[in-house]
XYZ file of C-alpha atoms in Angstrom:
381
model
C -78.779 -52.836 255.490
C -78.524 -55.232 252.344
C -76.646 -54.113 249.096
C -80.122 -53.321 246.643
C -77.628 -53.220 243.926
C -75.800 -56.192 244.255
C -77.939 -58.184 245.909
C -80.889 -60.491 244.464
C -84.224 -59.827 245.710
C -84.601 -61.600 249.001
C -86.850 -64.554 248.392
C -90.391 -64.713 250.440
C -91.363 -65.777 253.955
C -94.243 -67.826 254.279
C -96.418 -67.695 257.655
C -99.095 -70.271 258.420
C -100.909 -68.271 261.088
C -103.686 -70.576 263.405
C -106.918 -69.453 264.128
C -107.982 -70.046 267.875
C -107.099 -67.179 270.289
C -105.676 -64.206 270.046
C -101.736 -64.903 270.477
C -101.225 -66.194 266.920
C -102.406 -63.265 265.396
C -100.675 -60.475 267.495
C -97.537 -62.444 266.904
C -97.681 -62.839 263.766
C -98.122 -59.237 263.324
C -95.259 -57.845 265.492
C -92.932 -60.338 263.570
C -94.096 -59.435 260.395
C -93.897 -55.559 260.710
C -90.718 -56.071 262.346
C -88.815 -57.506 258.992
C -87.149 -55.721 256.573
C -89.481 -54.219 254.009
C -88.421 -56.255 250.850
C -88.671 -59.565 252.618
C -91.855 -60.462 251.119
C -94.301 -62.326 253.001
C -96.970 -64.884 252.490
C -99.769 -65.897 255.247
C -101.446 -68.578 255.296
C -104.755 -68.300 257.571
C -108.560 -69.610 257.392
C -109.553 -66.639 258.850
C -107.671 -63.897 257.175
C -109.684 -60.663 258.227
C -107.785 -61.335 261.517
C -104.696 -60.075 260.178
C -106.084 -56.903 259.282
C -103.904 -54.295 256.851
C -100.339 -55.439 256.528
C -97.665 -53.526 254.737
C -96.392 -53.536 251.109
C -95.004 -56.999 249.948
C -97.263 -58.923 252.421
C -99.618 -60.964 250.765
C -102.315 -62.959 252.715
C -103.908 -65.996 251.340
C -107.584 -67.425 252.383
C -107.611 -71.722 253.151
C -110.430 -73.581 254.984
C -110.361 -74.362 258.559
C -108.064 -77.596 258.966
C -110.558 -78.190 261.744
C -113.934 -77.175 261.457
C -116.320 -79.283 259.257
C -118.381 -78.215 256.108
C -121.029 -81.225 255.936
C -118.751 -82.182 252.514
C -116.740 -84.487 254.809
C -116.906 -88.542 254.543
C -117.303 -90.184 257.407
C -113.911 -92.043 258.001
C -112.936 -91.744 261.010
C -113.074 -95.393 262.243
C -109.517 -95.272 260.299
C -106.837 -95.213 263.474
C -104.778 -91.561 263.614
C -101.256 -92.463 263.879
C -99.396 -91.358 266.299
C -97.312 -88.425 264.277
C -100.415 -86.888 263.433
C -103.001 -84.546 265.911
C -105.423 -83.690 263.611
C -106.334 -85.254 260.521
C -109.275 -87.243 260.025
C -110.039 -88.532 256.687
C -112.110 -87.549 253.905
C -112.095 -83.509 254.398
C -112.242 -81.471 250.996
C -111.369 -78.323 253.478
C -107.902 -79.992 254.462
C -106.829 -81.203 251.106
C -107.636 -78.020 249.517
C -105.726 -75.748 252.421
C -102.767 -78.331 251.667
C -103.387 -78.069 248.344
C -102.978 -74.358 248.270
C -99.544 -74.119 250.189
C -98.119 -76.395 248.507
C -98.723 -74.915 245.315
C -96.829 -71.927 247.280
C -93.580 -73.722 248.061
C -93.714 -74.909 243.884
C -94.479 -71.607 242.312
C -92.987 -69.179 245.257
C -89.405 -70.961 245.980
C -89.559 -69.485 250.062
C -86.750 -68.911 252.195
C -88.549 -71.012 255.289
C -92.279 -70.746 256.611
C -93.048 -69.686 260.353
C -95.703 -72.166 261.437
C -97.536 -71.355 263.713
C -98.980 -73.815 264.629
C -99.527 -76.695 263.077
C -97.439 -80.248 263.385
C -98.832 -81.014 260.281
C -98.092 -77.956 258.277
C -94.466 -78.273 259.574
C -94.319 -81.963 258.711
C -95.938 -80.757 255.504
C -93.108 -78.079 254.565
C -90.127 -80.300 255.603
C -91.627 -82.974 252.982
C -91.965 -80.565 250.235
C -88.393 -79.534 251.079
C -89.130 -75.915 252.549
C -87.197 -75.295 256.117
C -89.653 -74.348 258.780
C -89.940 -72.561 261.648
C -92.231 -73.676 264.721
C -93.493 -71.507 267.606
C -93.070 -73.834 270.271
C -95.486 -73.635 273.101
C -95.587 -74.874 276.678
C -97.574 -77.769 277.236
C -97.661 -82.160 277.093
C -96.099 -81.444 273.946
C -93.996 -84.760 273.515
C -95.680 -86.870 271.371
C -94.350 -88.313 268.015
C -95.899 -85.333 266.437
C -94.735 -82.722 267.889
C -91.270 -84.229 268.129
C -91.227 -84.287 264.639
C -92.644 -80.895 264.349
C -89.359 -79.403 266.502
C -86.473 -82.186 265.495
C -87.551 -81.256 261.477
C -87.515 -77.755 261.880
C -84.697 -75.355 261.158
C -85.262 -73.084 264.378
C -87.860 -72.359 266.878
C -89.509 -69.359 268.280
C -90.428 -68.954 271.790
C -92.828 -66.498 273.036
C -91.548 -66.556 276.215
C -88.358 -65.464 278.795
C -85.701 -68.891 278.513
C -86.711 -68.840 282.567
C -89.890 -70.276 281.632
C -88.669 -72.795 279.628
C -90.449 -75.915 280.339
C -88.011 -78.993 281.867
C -88.797 -81.257 279.167
C -87.294 -79.437 276.666
C -83.954 -80.660 275.401
C -80.698 -78.893 274.664
C -81.261 -79.682 271.409
C -84.708 -77.459 271.090
C -83.030 -74.824 273.332
C -79.668 -74.523 270.965
C -82.476 -73.678 268.225
C -84.606 -71.273 270.293
C -85.536 -67.739 269.840
C -86.681 -66.711 272.914
C -89.289 -63.752 272.900
C -90.798 -62.666 276.227
C -93.320 -59.866 275.454
C -93.605 -60.723 271.871
C -96.957 -59.548 270.082
C -98.010 -57.232 272.961
C -98.313 -53.723 273.966
C -95.773 -53.721 277.411
C -96.204 -49.999 278.256
C -99.278 -49.030 280.012
C -100.794 -45.654 280.885
C -100.625 -43.609 284.029
C -102.140 -44.862 286.691
C -104.372 -41.878 287.779
C -105.052 -41.311 284.390
C -106.167 -45.061 283.673
C -108.375 -44.927 286.750
C -110.413 -41.337 285.967
C -111.045 -42.789 282.000
C -112.550 -45.846 284.026
C -114.474 -43.949 286.709
C -112.864 -46.153 289.518
C -111.507 -44.315 293.127
C -108.118 -43.193 293.490
C -107.810 -45.493 296.817
C -109.562 -48.021 295.484
C -108.870 -51.715 295.897
C -109.063 -53.612 292.347
C -109.105 -57.177 291.821
C -109.140 -57.510 287.733
C -109.727 -60.727 286.832
C -109.177 -61.956 282.550
C -110.249 -64.210 281.141
C -109.532 -65.918 277.595
C -110.623 -66.078 273.775
C -109.632 -69.526 273.304
C -112.306 -71.169 275.272
C -115.800 -70.492 276.835
C -114.019 -68.858 279.517
C -114.536 -68.607 284.019
C -117.206 -69.837 285.391
C -119.286 -66.102 287.143
C -120.034 -68.599 290.250
C -116.448 -68.647 291.520
C -115.930 -65.791 291.337
C -118.858 -64.261 292.901
C -117.188 -65.976 295.876
C -114.167 -64.231 295.691
C -116.067 -60.551 295.356
C -118.106 -61.646 298.641
C -114.423 -62.246 300.357
C -113.172 -59.027 299.724
C -116.552 -56.998 300.174
C -114.466 -53.450 299.886
C -113.175 -54.227 296.906
C -114.424 -53.679 293.261
C -113.827 -56.821 291.310
C -113.570 -56.074 287.551
C -114.056 -59.516 285.213
C -113.125 -58.646 281.490
C -113.589 -60.899 278.765
C -115.604 -64.866 278.470
C -117.570 -65.464 281.077
C -119.361 -68.907 281.784
C -122.443 -68.277 283.407
C -124.474 -70.682 285.507
C -127.940 -70.660 286.735
C -127.230 -70.157 290.553
C -124.507 -67.964 290.333
C -125.609 -64.703 292.304
C -123.478 -61.877 291.706
C -122.904 -59.633 294.434
C -122.980 -55.401 294.055
C -118.962 -54.904 293.750
C -118.401 -57.595 290.914
C -118.852 -55.919 287.655
C -118.698 -58.349 284.533
C -117.799 -55.902 281.757
C -117.427 -58.483 278.810
C -114.596 -57.462 276.139
C -112.892 -54.668 276.610
C -110.936 -52.413 274.203
C -108.987 -50.685 277.647
C -106.838 -53.427 278.662
C -103.768 -51.280 279.581
C -106.091 -49.158 281.534
C -107.870 -52.015 283.595
C -104.119 -53.685 283.994
C -102.699 -50.028 285.305
C -105.343 -49.381 287.518
C -105.261 -52.843 288.956
C -104.203 -54.071 292.381
C -104.319 -58.114 291.950
C -105.238 -60.324 289.007
C -106.725 -62.870 288.807
C -105.814 -64.806 284.835
C -105.516 -67.395 282.691
C -102.339 -68.296 281.466
C -103.192 -67.631 277.360
C -99.841 -66.010 275.947
C -101.387 -62.676 275.756
C -102.852 -62.785 279.129
C -99.091 -63.805 280.539
C -97.139 -61.563 278.524
C -99.801 -58.182 279.668
C -99.826 -59.471 283.228
C -95.782 -59.601 283.572
C -95.287 -56.278 282.159
C -97.948 -54.823 284.232
C -95.680 -56.362 287.253
C -99.221 -57.195 289.160
C -99.248 -60.133 291.698
C -101.327 -62.772 289.882
C -103.411 -65.975 290.864
C -102.937 -67.774 287.468
C -105.737 -70.329 286.808
C -104.942 -72.222 283.527
C -108.201 -73.212 281.225
C -108.857 -75.709 279.441
C -106.718 -75.969 276.099
C -104.987 -79.080 274.193
C -102.165 -80.381 275.343
C -102.551 -79.001 278.982
C -100.625 -76.129 277.323
C -102.237 -73.494 279.871
C -101.315 -75.941 283.039
C -97.977 -76.065 281.918
C -97.613 -72.691 281.524
C -98.580 -71.785 284.847
C -96.624 -74.685 286.436
C -94.293 -72.965 284.772
C -94.991 -69.157 286.259
C -95.584 -70.654 289.543
C -91.818 -72.130 289.465
C -90.257 -68.906 288.257
C -92.013 -67.006 290.885
C -94.093 -64.804 288.932
C -97.142 -65.667 289.249
C -99.660 -68.372 291.864
C -100.418 -71.106 290.260
C -104.123 -72.745 291.429
C -105.683 -75.944 289.562
C -108.813 -74.369 289.803
C -110.501 -70.893 291.223
C -111.020 -70.806 295.023
C -114.358 -72.501 295.899
C -115.065 -70.190 299.233
C -114.492 -67.432 300.916
C -111.522 -68.476 303.031
C -109.693 -70.349 300.549
C -110.015 -66.841 298.453
C -108.036 -65.103 301.032
C -105.544 -67.547 301.176
C -104.936 -67.560 297.695
C -104.664 -63.441 297.665
C -102.267 -63.716 300.558
C -100.666 -65.776 299.067
C -100.050 -64.217 295.782
C -99.586 -60.935 297.449
C -96.587 -62.401 299.575
C -94.621 -64.073 296.420
C -94.771 -60.650 294.550
C -91.808 -59.557 292.915
C -92.277 -56.928 290.334
C -89.409 -56.258 288.985
C -88.754 -60.236 288.041
C -92.221 -60.188 286.480
C -91.630 -56.791 284.627
C -88.044 -58.193 283.575
C -89.576 -61.464 281.624
C -90.865 -59.372 278.571
C -88.401 -57.379 276.083
C -89.721 -54.343 274.664
C -87.634 -54.931 271.504
C -89.020 -58.416 271.055
C -90.573 -58.623 267.620
C -87.117 -57.441 266.256
C -85.508 -59.310 268.116
C -86.976 -62.043 266.540
C -87.118 -60.534 263.020
C -83.194 -60.212 263.111
C -82.779 -63.822 263.690
C -85.174 -64.987 261.250
C -82.788 -62.923 258.840
C -79.664 -64.546 260.183
C -81.428 -68.190 259.575
C -82.371 -67.436 255.879
C -79.066 -66.355 255.054
C -77.768 -69.465 256.759
C -79.787 -71.523 255.048
C -79.663 -69.892 251.657
C -75.378 -70.433 251.893
C -74.271 -72.868 249.202
C -73.073 -75.954 249.730
C -69.481 -76.792 249.919
C -67.700 -77.784 246.968
C -66.933 -81.494 247.399
C -63.104 -82.270 246.377
C -62.970 -84.217 242.951
C -61.263 -87.484 243.001
C -58.562 -88.644 241.254
């Protein structure tokens, strides 16, 4: 607890928040809520409505999107992108305005640090502006110069997973300045199984396969799910999230396509087996539920979900398939493998209920270290 009489008011934290997918928003909300109430926070996001209501002392600043064109751009794509950047097209007024908003705040606010979730360009911008940045480290093929510059220049790294899911190419230096936080931003407590099934109208003895398709892309195709449902005709298959329909997909009666639901906790509590992609939120929820899991990654930049699925499989908490099974026998083999490898205790041990408090305390300690005065050099004779 700070001594409010003798300690000066804490300097603000900044937080750059990507608006694709759910994980960025959920992590941000959890961390900000766990910070001390007297710590000012300024959030920068292209879709501020995603942030929702924030506690006192939190400012939400709307900035233009860094990758969605508005029609005012100039065609300068012939200029080669350097290896140190990912998405930095030339001639985009929106990007210029977004960066001006952030750098203007740097100058006015003198922040203690900024959390970047995620953009290699914004992270490097902070370093160039002499502002310490904390980078969120995600899975994926991120050994390129742009990512490495963002990681190497960071004061610290927030890793929203258990340390046992670390990628082999994460260096000792990266791990040394990382805080691992499995379950960050995700509600890990589940309702009672019988109560959940009653609310969903599912019989107590009915077998349930839950399909979870992510929100950061186009979602799973329906056709292979229909094949899977036919492979298990006595089970109820429930598909939630975004799905892509094909003209040739014939849906059997035991496949229920529900779209987005507000009852994910009930669905997980009611399930016997999960087929899901490997986005951050989905992973943490399934691990907390401790269910047999067939992990099928969706396309994402830098192969993020592929790398996550490989890490989950290597740790023994999911069965990775590079794509959906394409036949009834293949589905039956995949289900048998997932059940044979299932270790619910290991899965649940990958998430920590106090993940947000753990990260918030780590950020506060890092800010205190960054605020420490420089050692005085001895004067010469």
